[in-house]
Tab-separated table of C-alpha atoms in Angstrom:
chain	number	residue	atom	x	y	z
O	1	MET	CA	0.000	0.000	0.000
O	2	ILE	CA	2.772	2.417	0.999
O	3	LYS	CA	4.749	1.501	-2.132
O	4	ALA	CA	1.703	2.140	-4.348
O	5	LEU	CA	1.092	5.524	-2.720
O	6	PHE	CA	4.737	6.497	-3.188
O	7	THR	CA	4.557	5.534	-6.883
O	8	LEU	CA	1.402	7.647	-7.308
O	9	LEU	CA	3.085	10.702	-5.759
O	10	ILE	CA	6.098	10.340	-8.102
O	11	ALA	CA	3.795	10.100	-11.120
O	12	ALA	CA	1.906	13.238	-10.030
O	13	ALA	CA	5.160	15.139	-9.624
O	14	MET	CA	6.308	14.100	-13.100
O	15	LEU	CA	3.012	15.230	-14.652
O	16	SER	CA	3.325	18.579	-12.861
O	17	SER	CA	6.869	19.022	-14.241
O	18	VAL	CA	5.690	18.243	-17.776
O	19	SER	CA	2.895	20.807	-17.421
O	20	LEU	CA	5.336	23.512	-16.305
O	21	LEU	CA	7.693	22.705	-19.154
O	22	THR	CA	4.823	22.975	-21.624
O	23	VAL	CA	3.986	26.485	-20.404
O	24	ASN	CA	7.643	27.505	-20.686
O	25	VAL	CA	7.877	26.190	-24.253
O	26	TYR	CA	4.889	28.231	-25.402
O	27	ALA	CA	5.991	31.475	-23.723
O	28	GLU	CA	8.350	33.576	-25.840
O	29	ASN	CA	10.296	34.384	-22.685
O	30	ALA	CA	10.893	30.988	-21.073
O	31	ASN	CA	13.081	32.360	-18.269
O	32	CYS	CA	10.194	33.587	-16.126
O	33	SER	CA	9.963	32.214	-12.597
O	34	ARG	CA	6.293	32.778	-11.719
O	35	ASP	CA	3.701	33.938	-14.271
O	36	CYS	CA	4.877	32.419	-17.552
O	37	GLU	CA	1.653	33.123	-19.448
O	38	ALA	CA	2.282	36.111	-21.721
O	39	PRO	CA	-0.504	38.641	-22.341
O	40	THR	CA	-2.812	37.509	-25.141
O	41	LEU	CA	-5.305	38.987	-27.599
O	42	GLY	CA	-7.136	35.697	-28.016
O	43	VAL	CA	-6.080	32.336	-26.620
O	44	LEU	CA	-3.846	31.073	-23.839
O	45	ASP	CA	-0.901	28.760	-24.441
O	46	ASN	CA	-3.161	25.746	-23.841
O	47	GLY	CA	-5.571	26.894	-26.574
O	48	GLN	CA	-8.282	28.201	-24.244
O	49	ARG	CA	-9.989	31.290	-25.698
O	50	VAL	CA	-10.160	34.140	-23.191
O	51	VAL	CA	-10.732	37.087	-25.554
O	52	GLU	CA	-13.324	37.538	-28.302
O	53	LYS	CA	-12.546	40.037	-31.094
O	54	GLY	CA	-9.119	40.897	-29.739
O	55	LEU	CA	-8.317	43.288	-32.612
O	56	THR	CA	-10.540	45.958	-34.135
O	57	ILE	CA	-9.354	48.274	-36.925
O	58	ASN	CA	-11.656	51.173	-37.806
O	59	GLY	CA	-14.715	49.258	-36.621
O	60	ARG	CA	-13.832	45.913	-38.234
O	61	ALA	CA	-13.241	43.257	-35.549
O	62	PHE	CA	-11.174	40.084	-35.752
O	63	ASP	CA	-10.796	37.035	-33.511
O	64	VAL	CA	-7.154	36.360	-32.736
O	65	ALA	CA	-6.281	32.669	-32.944
O	66	ASN	CA	-2.797	32.184	-34.340
O	67	GLN	CA	0.559	33.898	-34.071
O	68	ILE	CA	0.340	34.659	-37.792
O	69	GLN	CA	-2.975	35.145	-39.562
O	70	THR	CA	-4.264	36.998	-42.608
O	71	VAL	CA	-7.044	39.541	-42.059
O	72	THR	CA	-9.205	41.667	-44.337
O	73	THR	CA	-7.278	44.746	-45.459
O	74	THR	CA	-8.345	48.087	-44.016
O	75	ASN	CA	-7.916	50.725	-46.739
O	76	VAL	CA	-7.414	54.333	-45.690
O	77	LYS	CA	-6.484	57.602	-47.368
O	78	THR	CA	-3.549	59.715	-46.281
O	79	GLY	CA	-4.773	62.091	-43.605
O	80	GLY	CA	-7.466	59.676	-42.473
O	81	GLN	CA	-7.511	58.554	-38.848
O	82	VAL	CA	-6.859	54.934	-37.952
O	83	LYS	CA	-8.121	53.449	-34.688
O	84	ALA	CA	-6.803	50.010	-33.744
O	85	THR	CA	-8.300	48.687	-30.512
O	86	LEU	CA	-6.677	45.746	-28.727
O	87	ILE	CA	-8.278	43.666	-25.980
O	88	VAL	CA	-5.351	42.398	-23.909
O	89	HIS	CA	-5.837	39.575	-21.391
O	90	GLU	CA	-3.179	39.600	-18.659
O	91	ASN	CA	-3.291	37.474	-15.502
O	92	ASN	CA	-2.543	40.510	-13.336
O	93	GLY	CA	-4.817	42.880	-15.243
O	94	ILE	CA	-3.743	46.308	-16.433
O	95	ALA	CA	-1.155	46.599	-13.628
O	96	GLY	CA	0.725	43.617	-15.083
O	97	ILE	CA	1.095	45.083	-18.572
O	98	ARG	CA	4.524	46.585	-19.150
O	99	GLU	CA	4.589	47.211	-22.888
O	100	VAL	CA	2.346	46.915	-25.916
O	101	ALA	CA	3.788	47.837	-29.310
O	102	LEU	CA	1.920	48.226	-32.599
O	103	SER	CA	4.005	48.212	-35.774
O	104	ILE	CA	3.166	48.711	-39.432
O	105	ALA	CA	5.585	46.354	-41.130
O	106	ASP	CA	6.726	44.712	-44.314
O	107	TYR	CA	6.641	41.103	-43.100
O	108	LYS	CA	7.615	37.879	-44.849
O	109	ASP	CA	8.828	35.875	-41.850
O	110	ASP	CA	10.597	36.556	-38.545
O	111	ARG	CA	13.951	36.885	-40.311
O	112	ASN	CA	12.588	39.076	-43.101
O	113	ARG	CA	10.627	41.833	-41.452
O	114	ASN	CA	10.917	45.582	-41.570
O	115	GLU	CA	9.003	47.697	-39.081
O	116	ILE	CA	8.116	50.882	-40.974
O	117	ALA	CA	6.747	52.652	-37.891
O	118	THR	CA	6.093	51.523	-34.315
O	119	ILE	CA	3.909	53.000	-31.559
O	120	ILE	CA	4.922	51.851	-28.074
O	121	TYR	CA	2.716	52.013	-24.969
O	122	ASN	CA	4.798	51.575	-21.820
O	123	GLN	CA	3.795	51.280	-18.180
O	124	ALA	CA	6.432	51.469	-15.463
O	125	PHE	CA	6.265	49.499	-12.200
O	126	THR	CA	5.154	52.750	-10.563
O	127	GLY	CA	2.105	52.858	-12.844
O	128	MET	CA	3.388	55.808	-14.884
O	129	GLN	CA	2.256	55.436	-18.499
O	130	SER	CA	3.966	56.803	-21.607
O	131	VAL	CA	3.697	56.580	-25.384
O	132	SER	CA	6.671	56.716	-27.750
O	133	LEU	CA	7.020	56.556	-31.513
O	134	VAL	CA	9.750	55.018	-33.666
O	135	ASP	CA	9.114	56.472	-37.108
O	136	PRO	CA	12.280	57.285	-39.089
O	137	GLU	CA	10.358	58.113	-42.285
O	138	GLY	CA	7.767	60.358	-40.612
O	139	ILE	CA	4.809	58.244	-41.703
O	140	LEU	CA	2.566	58.687	-38.639
O	141	LYS	CA	1.055	61.794	-37.049
O	142	ASP	CA	-1.218	62.573	-34.079
O	143	VAL	CA	-0.325	59.369	-32.245
O	144	SER	CA	-2.055	58.420	-28.983
O	145	VAL	CA	-2.859	55.318	-26.898
O	146	LYS	CA	-5.818	55.151	-24.509
O	147	PRO	CA	-5.802	52.282	-21.949
O	148	THR	CA	-9.123	51.317	-20.317
O	149	PRO	CA	-9.550	48.430	-17.821
O	150	ILE	CA	-12.466	46.124	-18.730
O	151	ASP	CA	-12.289	43.668	-15.813
O	152	GLN	CA	-9.656	42.142	-13.536
O	153	PHE	CA	-7.951	40.468	-16.512
O	154	LYS	CA	-8.812	42.407	-19.661
O	155	THR	CA	-7.679	45.859	-20.786
O	156	SER	CA	-8.715	47.821	-23.874
O	157	LEU	CA	-5.886	49.716	-25.580
O	158	GLU	CA	-6.983	52.109	-28.325
O	159	PHE	CA	-4.136	53.091	-30.656
O	160	SER	CA	-5.063	56.179	-32.680
O	161	PHE	CA	-2.947	57.689	-35.454
O	162	VAL	CA	-2.989	59.445	-38.809
O	163	VAL	CA	-0.959	58.068	-41.711
O	164	ALA	CA	0.717	60.910	-43.571
O	165	LYS	CA	2.307	58.933	-46.410
O	166	PRO	CA	0.998	56.200	-48.733
O	167	VAL	CA	1.864	52.672	-47.611
O	168	ASP	CA	1.647	49.472	-49.663
O	169	THR	CA	-0.481	46.678	-48.223
O	170	SER	CA	1.349	45.843	-45.006
O	171	ALA	CA	1.151	43.730	-41.883
O	172	ILE	CA	0.361	44.961	-38.399
O	173	LEU	CA	2.529	43.442	-35.675
O	174	ILE	CA	1.427	43.480	-32.032
O	175	GLN	CA	3.865	42.655	-29.241
O	176	THR	CA	2.701	42.403	-25.617
O	177	VAL	CA	4.998	42.156	-22.599
O	178	ASP	CA	4.094	41.626	-18.927
O	179	GLU	CA	5.901	42.358	-15.657
O	180	SER	CA	7.628	38.939	-15.772
O	181	ARG	CA	8.981	39.898	-19.228
O	182	SER	CA	6.910	37.141	-20.839
O	183	SER	CA	6.028	38.310	-24.339
O	184	ARG	CA	3.813	37.347	-27.231
O	185	THR	CA	3.864	38.570	-30.840
O	186	ASN	CA	0.892	38.466	-33.209
O	187	VAL	CA	1.246	39.137	-36.926
O	188	PHE	CA	-1.774	40.257	-38.966
O	189	LEU	CA	-0.893	39.974	-42.631
O	190	ASP	CA	-2.388	42.393	-45.205
O	191	ALA	CA	-3.926	44.401	-42.369
O	192	ILE	CA	-3.578	47.933	-43.743
O	193	ALA	CA	-3.005	49.848	-46.984
O	194	VAL	CA	-2.765	53.621	-47.378
O	195	THR	CA	-3.307	55.517	-50.623
O	196	GLY	CA	-3.234	59.204	-51.559
O	197	LYS	CA	-0.727	62.016	-51.734
O	198	SER	CA	1.943	62.449	-49.096
O	199	MET	CA	1.110	65.020	-46.433
O	200	VAL	CA	4.738	65.378	-45.397
O	201	GLU	CA	6.314	68.632	-46.516
O	202	LYS	CA	9.687	68.487	-48.173
O	203	PRO	CA	12.465	69.507	-45.802
O	204	ALA	CA	13.614	73.087	-46.211
O	205	GLU	CA	16.755	73.552	-48.252
O	206	PRO	CA	19.777	74.356	-46.106
O	207	ALA	CA	20.726	78.024	-46.011
O	208	ARG	CA	23.393	78.971	-48.536
O	209	ASP	CA	26.745	80.091	-47.252
O	210	VAL	CA	26.753	83.827	-48.050
O	211	PRO	CA	30.093	85.671	-47.701
O	212	ALA	CA	30.310	88.740	-45.462
O	213	PRO	CA	29.455	92.063	-47.175
O	214	LEU	CA	33.048	93.370	-47.167
O	215	GLN	CA	34.298	90.094	-48.657
O	216	GLN	CA	31.747	90.441	-51.468
O	217	VAL	CA	32.898	94.009	-52.166
O	218	LYS	CA	36.554	92.940	-52.228
O	219	SER	CA	35.672	90.231	-54.748
O	220	GLY	CA	34.201	92.864	-57.092
O	221	VAL	CA	30.525	93.016	-56.098
O	222	LYS	CA	29.107	96.548	-56.112
O	223	PRO	CA	27.950	97.674	-52.614
O	224	GLN	CA	24.325	98.066	-53.749
O	225	ASN	CA	24.397	94.453	-55.034
O	226	VAL	CA	25.668	92.872	-51.838
O	227	GLU	CA	23.618	89.818	-50.843
O	228	CYS	CA	22.561	89.173	-47.260
O	229	ARG	CA	21.703	85.902	-45.568
O	230	GLN	CA	18.011	85.067	-45.260
O	231	GLY	CA	16.321	87.197	-42.617
O	232	MET	CA	18.965	89.950	-42.713
O	233	GLU	CA	18.675	93.452	-44.193
O	234	LEU	CA	21.258	95.403	-46.194
O	235	ILE	CA	22.178	98.847	-44.821
O	236	PHE	CA	24.927	101.401	-45.539
O	237	ARG	CA	26.812	103.126	-42.749
O	238	THR	CA	26.533	106.928	-42.989
O	239	SER	CA	30.095	107.340	-41.681
O	240	ASN	CA	31.843	105.647	-44.623
O	241	GLY	CA	29.113	104.179	-46.889
O	242	ALA	CA	30.195	100.621	-46.140
O	243	PRO	CA	27.530	97.941	-46.600
O	244	ALA	CA	26.434	95.752	-43.677
O	245	CYS	CA	23.883	93.016	-43.108
O	246	VAL	CA	21.880	93.328	-39.901
O	247	TYR	CA	18.564	92.151	-38.481
O	248	PRO	CA	15.558	94.320	-39.482
O	249	PHE	CA	15.090	95.586	-35.908
O	250	THR	CA	18.752	96.678	-35.738
O	251	ALA	CA	18.465	98.324	-39.154
O	252	LYS	CA	15.480	100.368	-37.963
O	253	VAL	CA	17.305	101.520	-34.819
O	254	LEU	CA	20.447	102.535	-36.736
O	255	LYS	CA	18.415	104.445	-39.317
O	256	ASN	CA	16.454	106.283	-36.618
O	257	LEU	CA	19.763	107.295	-35.041
O	258	GLY	CA	21.085	108.496	-38.380
O	259	LEU	CA	23.891	105.960	-38.354
O	260	ALA	CA	22.714	104.078	-41.446
O	261	ASN	CA	20.579	104.474	-44.515
């Protein structure tokens, strides 16, 4: 009897170890020591669905089932607002969420991916929340993230932004991270396409290097033809007629004093 009981206890312990290993295999960060279940937009590691319609883009909702799935493309015009709402299930609720990132990306596989622009919602251990943007090409404008607790496990995160440049049909990548640094990445292929003219103004041309007035005169330029840098005004000193470039306010003061014309 005692031997049978001992054998049963060993078997139970082995099953428990297998269960823990299974959780660690599914979590992207397998080095966690306590809560190894990463935040999810749909199902847990064991396949149990805990969120319905985990992603909504401009009113069109999608169930999240797989790490990579193709969704119906949301087409927008440049200057149009995009609202992507995520329902994030985290064992410790909103307080356990550390980071949620939304990226517009050219995605083929994990080794061939290019995040065009990324919005990052971050929550420190103190509860302080912040939003940052990684956008080297200046594609996104008016970026914001609004977190709203739904219940003790679920949180709504509304990502709002305006796309200022056209974008070919692209994927949306969502990465969620909890306080144990367990993370999960979902890829939504063909999620968004942006058409229309670019709203981004061309960068201003750098100011030309204009020589000083006396240098121009020495090189043969007539005083009345001296060129000033942008924002400066050409004056002539009454004492010797020499040209000078000064700010408009200074020019007015010197002329009122009779020191320039």
